[in-house]
Short mmCIF file of C-alpha atoms in Angstrom, two decimals:
data_model
loop_
_atom_site.label_atom_id
_atom_site.label_comp_id
_atom_site.label_asym_id
_atom_site.label_seq_id
_atom_site.Cartn_x
_atom_site.Cartn_y
_atom_site.Cartn_z
CA MET A 1 39.05 16.71 9.09
CA HIS A 2 38.10 19.25 6.24
CA ARG A 3 36.49 22.60 7.60
CA GLY A 4 32.51 21.93 7.22
CA CYS A 5 32.56 17.98 8.14
CA PRO A 6 29.98 16.75 10.19
CA GLY A 7 32.15 14.74 11.51
CA LEU A 8 34.63 11.14 11.84
CA THR A 9 33.65 7.58 12.68
CA GLY A 10 35.22 5.30 14.10
CA LYS A 11 37.28 4.22 11.93
CA GLY A 12 38.69 8.34 11.29
CA LYS A 13 35.53 8.33 7.74
CA HIS A 14 33.76 11.58 7.48
CA PHE A 15 30.38 10.94 7.29
CA ALA A 16 27.04 13.36 6.24
CA ALA A 17 23.55 12.63 9.62
CA GLY A 18 20.67 14.21 7.46
CA LEU A 19 17.72 14.84 9.91
CA ASP A 20 14.20 14.80 8.54
CA ILE A 21 11.67 16.74 10.76
CA GLY A 22 8.39 15.07 10.00
CA THR A 23 4.69 15.29 11.55
CA SER A 24 4.44 12.03 12.39
CA ASN A 25 7.47 10.87 11.85
CA ILE A 26 11.74 11.89 12.96
CA VAL A 27 13.87 10.11 10.47
CA VAL A 28 17.57 10.51 10.60
CA ALA A 29 19.55 9.36 8.07
CA VAL A 30 23.67 8.81 7.90
CA LEU A 31 26.38 8.18 5.35
CA THR A 32 29.63 7.78 5.72
CA GLU A 33 32.66 7.95 3.22
CA GLY A 34 34.73 4.53 2.57
CA GLU A 35 35.79 2.67 -0.14
CA SER A 36 32.54 3.56 -1.62
CA ALA A 37 29.99 6.13 0.25
CA ARG A 38 26.92 3.51 2.03
CA PRO A 39 24.42 4.03 4.21
CA ALA A 40 25.38 3.29 7.60
CA GLY A 41 22.82 3.62 9.37
CA THR A 42 18.91 5.06 10.26
CA GLY A 43 17.37 6.31 13.20
CA TRP A 44 13.54 6.73 13.92
CA CYS A 45 11.12 8.04 16.79
CA ALA A 46 7.65 8.93 16.26
CA SER A 47 7.13 12.78 15.89
CA LEU A 48 6.51 15.32 19.66
CA GLY A 49 5.61 17.93 19.86
CA MET A 50 4.90 18.13 15.31
CA ARG A 51 1.55 19.12 14.41
CA LYS A 52 0.56 19.97 10.09
CA GLY A 53 4.65 20.34 10.27
CA ILE A 54 4.67 23.71 12.98
CA VAL A 55 6.41 22.87 15.59
CA VAL A 56 3.94 23.07 19.43
CA ASP A 57 5.78 21.60 21.46
CA GLY A 58 10.57 22.29 20.44
CA GLU A 59 10.41 20.12 24.31
CA GLY A 60 8.40 17.46 22.57
CA VAL A 61 10.45 17.57 18.82
CA ALA A 62 13.75 17.77 20.65
CA ARG A 63 13.50 14.39 22.58
CA SER A 64 12.09 12.65 19.39
CA ILE A 65 15.27 14.34 17.86
CA ARG A 66 17.70 12.91 20.05
CA ARG A 67 15.92 9.27 19.80
CA ALA A 68 16.48 9.30 16.16
CA VAL A 69 19.58 10.62 16.41
CA GLU A 70 20.93 7.41 18.82
CA MET A 71 19.03 5.27 16.89
CA ALA A 72 21.12 6.22 13.98
CA GLU A 73 23.84 7.29 16.01
CA GLU A 74 24.06 3.33 17.57
CA ALA A 75 23.83 2.47 13.98
CA ALA A 76 26.22 3.34 12.09
CA GLY A 77 29.22 3.44 15.51
CA VAL A 78 29.54 7.79 15.01
CA LYS A 79 28.55 10.51 17.57
CA ILE A 80 26.25 12.92 15.98
CA THR A 81 27.06 16.80 16.47
CA THR A 82 25.51 18.82 13.51
CA VAL A 83 22.92 18.02 10.47
CA TRP A 84 21.22 19.22 8.20
CA ALA A 85 17.92 19.69 9.10
CA GLY A 86 14.30 19.60 6.09
CA PHE A 87 11.05 19.55 6.80
CA SER A 88 7.76 19.44 4.37
CA GLY A 89 8.50 24.02 3.29
CA TYR A 90 4.66 24.40 5.21
CA SER A 91 4.53 28.46 4.51
CA ILE A 92 6.77 28.82 2.16
CA ASN A 93 6.20 30.51 -0.82
CA VAL A 94 8.21 30.68 -4.96
CA LEU A 95 9.57 33.64 -5.77
CA THR A 96 11.30 34.06 -9.39
CA ARG A 97 13.68 36.73 -9.08
CA TRP A 98 15.72 37.84 -11.77
CA ALA A 99 19.57 38.79 -10.81
CA ASP A 100 22.70 40.09 -13.96
CA ILE A 101 26.40 41.63 -13.70
CA SER A 102 28.19 43.35 -15.02
CA ILE A 103 31.60 41.71 -16.61
CA GLU A 104 35.20 43.83 -16.58
CA HIS A 105 36.25 44.71 -20.39
CA GLY A 106 38.40 42.26 -21.01
CA CYS A 107 37.76 39.49 -18.82
CA VAL A 108 35.86 36.21 -18.55
CA ILE A 109 33.31 35.24 -16.24
CA THR A 110 35.10 33.18 -12.65
CA GLY A 111 33.17 31.70 -10.83
CA ASP A 112 33.15 34.51 -8.16
CA HIS A 113 30.90 36.28 -10.18
CA VAL A 114 28.59 33.05 -9.77
CA THR A 115 28.64 33.33 -6.77
CA ARG A 116 28.17 37.04 -6.40
CA LEU A 117 25.95 37.08 -8.59
CA MET A 118 23.28 34.78 -6.49
CA GLY A 119 24.88 37.03 -3.14
CA ARG A 120 22.82 39.59 -4.53
CA LEU A 121 19.32 37.29 -4.60
CA HIS A 122 20.17 35.41 -1.30
CA ARG A 123 19.62 39.58 -0.35
CA VAL A 124 16.47 40.41 -1.68
CA ASP A 125 14.09 42.87 0.19
CA VAL A 126 11.22 40.19 1.10
CA THR A 127 7.87 40.89 3.49
CA GLN A 128 8.24 41.49 7.18
CA GLY A 129 8.61 38.35 8.87
CA ARG A 130 9.64 36.66 6.20
CA ARG A 131 13.29 35.46 5.49
CA VAL A 132 15.20 34.01 2.39
CA LEU A 133 15.73 29.92 2.57
CA GLN A 134 16.79 28.75 -0.61
CA VAL A 135 17.94 30.77 -4.45
CA ILE A 136 17.09 28.22 -6.56
CA PRO A 137 18.54 29.03 -10.47
CA GLY A 138 16.58 28.20 -12.91
CA GLY A 139 19.06 29.66 -15.87
CA PHE A 140 21.74 31.29 -16.45
CA PHE A 141 22.07 34.12 -19.05
CA VAL A 142 25.59 34.83 -20.48
CA ASP A 143 25.02 38.91 -22.63
CA GLY A 144 20.88 37.77 -22.04
CA ILE A 145 21.54 34.39 -24.12
CA PRO A 146 20.35 31.59 -22.74
CA ALA A 147 23.68 29.40 -21.34
CA ASP A 148 22.85 25.78 -20.40
CA ASP A 149 26.34 26.27 -17.40
CA GLN A 150 27.17 28.99 -14.95
CA GLY A 151 29.07 30.70 -18.41
CA VAL A 152 32.98 29.92 -16.66
CA GLY A 153 35.33 30.56 -18.77
CA ARG A 154 33.31 32.67 -21.15
CA ALA A 155 33.96 36.70 -21.99
CA ALA A 156 31.40 38.28 -22.13
CA SER A 157 30.25 42.39 -20.61
CA THR A 158 26.79 40.51 -18.88
CA LEU A 159 26.46 37.17 -16.36
CA GLY A 160 22.26 37.23 -15.77
CA VAL A 161 20.13 34.91 -13.23
CA GLU A 162 16.17 33.76 -13.19
CA ALA A 163 15.61 31.89 -10.16
CA ARG A 164 13.01 30.46 -8.24
CA ILE A 165 13.99 32.19 -4.45
CA LEU A 166 11.92 29.78 -1.63
CA THR A 167 11.51 31.99 1.69
CA VAL A 168 9.46 31.59 4.68
CA ASP A 169 8.23 32.09 7.61
CA SER A 170 10.96 34.11 10.23
CA GLN A 171 9.11 32.17 13.90
CA LEU A 172 8.75 28.43 12.03
CA VAL A 173 12.02 28.28 11.26
CA ASP A 174 13.13 29.70 14.30
CA GLN A 175 11.04 26.70 15.99
CA LEU A 176 12.30 23.73 14.40
CA LEU A 177 16.39 25.40 14.65
CA GLU A 178 15.72 26.01 18.65
CA SER A 179 14.45 22.21 18.81
CA VAL A 180 17.49 20.02 16.68
CA GLN A 181 19.45 22.57 18.55
CA LEU A 182 17.83 22.04 21.92
CA ALA A 183 18.48 18.09 20.88
CA GLY A 184 22.12 18.79 21.84
CA LEU A 185 22.98 19.19 17.20
CA ARG A 186 24.30 22.07 15.41
CA VAL A 187 22.78 22.32 11.75
CA ALA A 188 24.47 22.68 9.15
CA GLY A 189 21.82 23.75 6.54
CA ILE A 190 17.84 23.16 6.07
CA ARG A 191 16.18 22.23 3.12
CA VAL A 192 12.72 21.29 1.94
CA ASN A 193 11.97 18.26 1.67
CA PRO A 194 10.38 17.81 -1.32
CA LEU A 195 12.85 19.25 -3.24
CA VAL A 196 15.34 17.62 -1.61
CA VAL A 197 13.45 13.99 -3.09
CA ALA A 198 12.66 15.51 -6.00
CA PRO A 199 16.16 14.65 -7.91
CA GLU A 200 16.02 11.61 -6.16
CA ILE A 201 11.88 10.23 -7.85
CA LEU A 202 11.53 12.52 -11.18
CA ARG A 203 12.60 11.85 -14.32
CA THR A 204 14.66 14.16 -16.42
CA VAL A 205 11.87 13.90 -18.87
CA GLU A 206 9.63 14.27 -16.27
CA ARG A 207 11.40 17.33 -15.07
CA GLU A 208 11.49 18.84 -18.81
CA LEU A 209 7.90 18.03 -20.16
CA GLY A 210 6.45 19.06 -16.85
CA THR A 211 4.98 17.90 -14.39
CA ALA A 212 3.69 17.79 -10.61
CA LEU A 213 4.77 16.58 -7.44
CA VAL A 214 3.06 15.55 -5.44
CA ASP A 215 4.01 14.39 -1.99
CA LEU A 216 0.99 13.15 1.20
CA GLY A 217 2.70 13.22 4.35
CA GLY A 218 1.17 12.24 7.96
CA GLY A 219 0.46 16.28 8.56
CA THR A 220 0.69 18.27 5.15
CA THR A 221 1.28 17.59 1.98
CA ALA A 222 3.82 19.08 -0.31
CA ILE A 223 3.03 19.30 -3.89
CA ALA A 224 6.30 21.10 -6.31
CA VAL A 225 5.61 22.19 -9.96
CA PHE A 226 8.32 21.62 -12.69
CA ASN A 227 8.71 22.20 -16.56
CA ARG A 228 11.93 22.73 -18.62
CA GLY A 229 13.87 20.34 -15.61
CA ALA A 230 13.52 23.15 -13.73
CA LEU A 231 10.64 24.38 -10.63
CA VAL A 232 7.54 26.70 -11.30
CA ASP A 233 5.88 27.10 -7.89
CA MET A 234 5.00 24.52 -4.65
CA ALA A 235 2.77 24.65 -2.37
CA VAL A 236 1.91 23.22 1.23
CA ILE A 237 -1.43 22.10 1.98
CA PRO A 238 -2.08 21.47 6.10
CA VAL A 239 -3.79 18.43 5.31
CA GLY A 240 -2.17 14.56 4.72
CA GLY A 241 -2.71 10.85 5.48
CA GLU A 242 -3.43 11.68 9.78
CA HIS A 243 -7.10 13.71 8.72
CA ILE A 244 -7.05 10.13 7.22
CA THR A 245 -6.97 7.82 10.20
CA SER A 246 -8.20 10.59 11.90
CA ASP A 247 -11.76 10.57 10.54
CA VAL A 248 -12.05 6.54 10.55
CA ALA A 249 -11.41 6.60 13.97
CA ILE A 250 -13.92 9.13 14.97
CA GLY A 251 -16.19 7.22 12.07
CA VAL A 252 -16.04 3.87 13.17
CA ARG A 253 -15.69 5.07 16.71
CA THR A 254 -12.30 2.93 17.53
CA THR A 255 -8.30 3.61 17.94
CA LEU A 256 -5.94 5.81 16.74
CA GLU A 257 -3.80 2.92 16.29
CA ALA A 258 -6.63 0.15 13.99
CA ALA A 259 -7.61 3.74 12.39
CA GLU A 260 -4.99 3.83 11.02
CA GLU A 261 -3.83 -0.96 9.54
CA VAL A 262 -7.48 -0.54 9.23
CA LYS A 263 -6.89 2.04 6.64
CA ARG A 264 -3.56 0.32 5.17
CA GLU A 265 -5.21 -2.85 4.89
CA LEU A 266 -8.25 -1.21 2.77
CA GLY A 267 -7.31 1.96 1.13
CA LEU A 268 -9.65 2.61 -1.50
CA LEU A 269 -10.08 -0.73 -3.31
CA PRO A 270 -13.97 -2.21 -3.42
CA GLY A 271 -14.78 -4.95 -0.99
CA GLU A 272 -18.34 -6.98 0.09
CA LYS A 273 -21.25 -5.63 0.37
CA ASP A 274 -21.71 -8.13 4.18
CA ASP A 275 -17.65 -8.48 4.77
CA TYR A 276 -16.80 -6.41 8.29
CA VAL A 277 -14.42 -5.66 10.29
CA GLU A 278 -13.76 -6.27 13.32
CA LEU A 279 -12.08 -3.13 15.26
CA PRO A 280 -12.31 -2.73 19.22
CA ASP A 281 -13.99 0.29 21.43
CA THR A 282 -11.79 4.48 21.33
CA ALA A 283 -10.71 2.25 25.11
CA GLY A 284 -9.31 -0.47 22.30
CA ARG A 285 -11.12 -2.91 25.64
CA HIS A 286 -14.04 -4.42 23.48
CA SER A 287 -14.23 -5.69 19.60
CA ARG A 288 -16.92 -5.64 17.68
CA PRO A 289 -17.92 -5.57 14.24
CA VAL A 290 -17.41 -2.97 11.65
CA PRO A 291 -19.42 -2.71 7.77
CA VAL A 292 -16.23 -2.16 5.47
CA THR A 293 -17.95 -0.44 3.52
CA ARG A 294 -18.73 2.00 6.18
CA VAL A 295 -14.98 2.33 7.18
CA GLN A 296 -15.07 2.88 2.72
CA GLN A 297 -16.24 5.18 2.61
CA ILE A 298 -14.82 7.23 4.75
CA ILE A 299 -12.10 6.86 3.36
CA THR A 300 -12.63 7.81 0.74
CA SER A 301 -14.56 11.19 1.14
CA ARG A 302 -11.73 12.12 2.75
CA VAL A 303 -9.17 11.30 0.67
CA GLN A 304 -11.27 12.93 -1.81
CA GLU A 305 -11.52 16.24 -0.43
CA ILE A 306 -7.34 15.66 -0.69
CA LEU A 307 -7.27 14.94 -3.97
CA ASP A 308 -9.52 18.07 -5.43
CA LEU A 309 -7.45 20.38 -2.75
CA VAL A 310 -4.51 19.14 -4.73
CA LYS A 311 -5.88 19.64 -7.22
CA GLN A 312 -7.06 23.03 -6.70
CA THR A 313 -2.93 23.79 -6.04
CA ILE A 314 -1.83 22.56 -8.85
CA ASN A 315 -4.40 24.49 -11.48
CA ARG A 316 -2.28 27.59 -9.55
CA LEU A 317 0.96 26.26 -9.70
CA LYS A 318 0.77 26.63 -13.22
CA PRO A 319 -1.27 29.70 -15.06
CA GLY A 320 -0.82 28.27 -18.80
CA LEU A 321 1.46 25.19 -18.45
CA SER A 322 0.30 21.82 -19.22
CA LEU A 323 1.63 19.05 -17.77
CA PRO A 324 2.73 16.18 -19.92
CA ALA A 325 4.44 13.88 -17.79
CA GLY A 326 1.16 14.25 -15.02
CA ALA A 327 1.50 13.78 -11.44
CA VAL A 328 4.49 11.62 -9.77
CA LEU A 329 2.72 10.11 -5.96
CA THR A 330 4.91 9.61 -3.39
CA GLY A 331 5.20 10.45 0.59
CA GLY A 332 3.80 7.15 3.47
CA GLY A 333 0.31 8.69 2.50
CA ALA A 334 1.48 7.25 -1.65
CA ARG A 335 0.89 3.74 -0.15
CA LEU A 336 -3.01 3.73 0.17
CA LYS A 337 -4.15 1.29 -1.91
CA GLY A 338 -6.72 2.30 -4.85
CA LEU A 339 -4.76 5.67 -4.53
CA PRO A 340 -2.68 6.51 -7.76
CA ASP A 341 -6.15 5.40 -9.58
CA LEU A 342 -8.87 7.80 -8.58
CA ALA A 343 -5.30 10.30 -8.60
CA ALA A 344 -5.59 10.04 -12.53
CA ARG A 345 -9.26 10.59 -12.40
CA MET A 346 -9.91 13.72 -9.95
CA TRP A 347 -7.08 15.03 -11.96
CA ASN A 348 -7.14 13.76 -15.02
CA LEU A 349 -3.65 13.47 -15.26
CA PRO A 350 -1.31 10.40 -15.94
CA VAL A 351 0.48 9.50 -12.11
CA ARG A 352 2.29 7.05 -12.04
CA PRO A 353 3.45 6.51 -8.16
CA VAL A 354 5.79 6.38 -6.09
CA ALA A 355 6.01 4.02 -2.82
CA LEU A 356 8.40 3.02 -0.69
CA GLU A 357 8.08 0.41 1.25
CA GLU A 358 8.59 0.69 4.94
CA GLY A 359 11.17 -2.12 5.93
CA ASP A 360 9.65 -3.36 8.34
CA PRO A 361 5.83 -2.96 10.78
CA GLY A 362 5.83 0.79 11.48
CA ARG A 363 9.09 2.27 10.71
CA PRO A 364 8.98 4.97 8.34
CA ASP A 365 10.83 5.69 4.97
CA CYS A 366 13.70 7.61 5.36
CA LEU A 367 13.40 9.13 1.94
CA ALA A 368 14.11 12.60 2.17
CA ALA A 369 16.77 12.01 5.22
CA TRP A 370 18.76 9.66 3.17
CA GLY A 371 18.12 12.77 0.13
CA LEU A 372 19.68 14.61 2.57
CA ALA A 373 23.10 13.14 3.62
CA ARG A 374 23.52 12.15 0.25
CA SER A 375 23.29 15.99 -0.96
CA VAL A 376 25.50 16.69 0.33
CA ALA A 377 28.24 13.99 0.59
CA GLY A 378 30.96 14.98 -1.33
CA LYS A 379 30.87 18.29 -2.12
CA PRO A 380 33.42 19.85 -1.89
CA ALA A 381 33.86 22.44 1.16
CA GLY A 382 33.78 26.17 -0.24
CA GLN A 383 30.24 25.62 -2.02
CA GLU A 384 27.02 26.00 -0.80
CA ASN A 385 26.94 23.25 1.04
CA ARG A 386 29.55 23.70 2.24
CA GLY A 387 27.93 22.36 5.85
CA LEU A 388 28.32 19.01 4.90
CA ALA A 389 30.90 18.61 2.55
CA VAL A 390 32.51 14.37 3.04
CA ALA A 391 35.65 15.02 1.27
CA ALA A 392 37.58 18.49 -0.26
CA GLY A 393 36.99 17.56 -4.12
CA GLY A 394 35.48 13.42 -2.72
CA SER A 395 32.73 12.59 -4.55
CA PRO A 396 30.00 9.47 -3.77
CA SER A 397 30.31 6.38 -5.82
CA GLY A 398 27.88 3.16 -4.81
CA ALA A 399 23.97 3.26 -3.34
CA LYS A 400 23.48 5.22 -6.60
CA SER A 401 19.61 7.18 -5.38
CA VAL A 402 18.16 6.81 -2.46
CA LEU A 403 16.31 4.04 -4.24
CA ASP A 404 19.66 1.60 -3.75
CA PHE A 405 19.94 2.84 -0.12
CA LEU A 406 16.50 1.88 1.21
CA SER A 407 16.73 -1.49 -1.22
CA HIS A 408 19.43 -1.60 1.87
CA LEU A 409 17.19 -1.48 4.51
CA ARG A 410 14.58 -4.28 3.02
CA ARG A 411 17.27 -7.01 3.55
CA LYS A 412 19.02 -5.34 6.56
CA TYR A 413 15.17 -5.19 8.07
CA PRO A 414 13.05 -7.79 6.02
CA HIS A 415 8.53 -8.62 7.42
#
């Protein structure tokens, strides 16, 4: 097995595993290497011990991870020991930094120069209690002139780069890593989910012209702004779909399960004034009719609040920038009926929804977990993501995108 590879299947094939630690669900996806890279299995479990993107019960999170891993192992026929983990990005702060190095006289730029340059950015000073999680190059400069690539092979005197440096609360990351380790797993690396899914769901023209990716999750909503093909800034706000469900449950005095179901059924689409829906009481024993208009008033009120917070965040993240490509709305909350139209009106932007089907009732999206596994599969050992390299020099074929994988799941788990 190649150094840094996560494991071998029973047939001796390499595989990569992605772990999405969400507020609502823990999801694991496995990618195997064969004649063509293919989705081998997934597992999921309701999150126990997560609240608004933060670990509040490490042992509970570990149990949820273990259950999801066991389900993925059974489906894929592998033993998972190493994962690439992703989380909502709560507490993320994005810094813009510049670094450059001198190139020896008479020499050309090499990969070692690029590695040294990026290493400087990983060692930048950050506020106490925070750490550098990821460095994302925004553009390289050869002798002060923008380069479409890293400049490798060119004769030059200096190589520079402007980069976005993602810093995160050290305690939050430590708690996440501890929970994964309590589940008996080794963490090859950790990434921010919105930036994992962005390459898969954002079109090139959207990233170039300027767009906001809005990932509406269970307990958090992540907003990432892109322009000229690169990340400009991002933020995570501690509200999501679960808050809508809670408001419905409290407002009409029903169970969370019933509130979630009626939220999905009604959404924001206008109903008849005289329509009623049968909902159980908080004990789940007796049902009684509740006006549809009452339920939708509660849903609409909370959704408008969330969308207003998103609008304020977008405006803060993009000072001086327009967003000709509008916003792309994704995440479990993006399935809410009528949400894209309301968002477009409130944000005064075109909104493209990417609301992925669940495959079977109650199963969460595998978008982030699959993207984590797929983004590192095929990376040669020695690259930044070597912890989950499938094989040195290998490159996944087939399963061309996350959407292909989800189509596979829908066929495997039809409604």
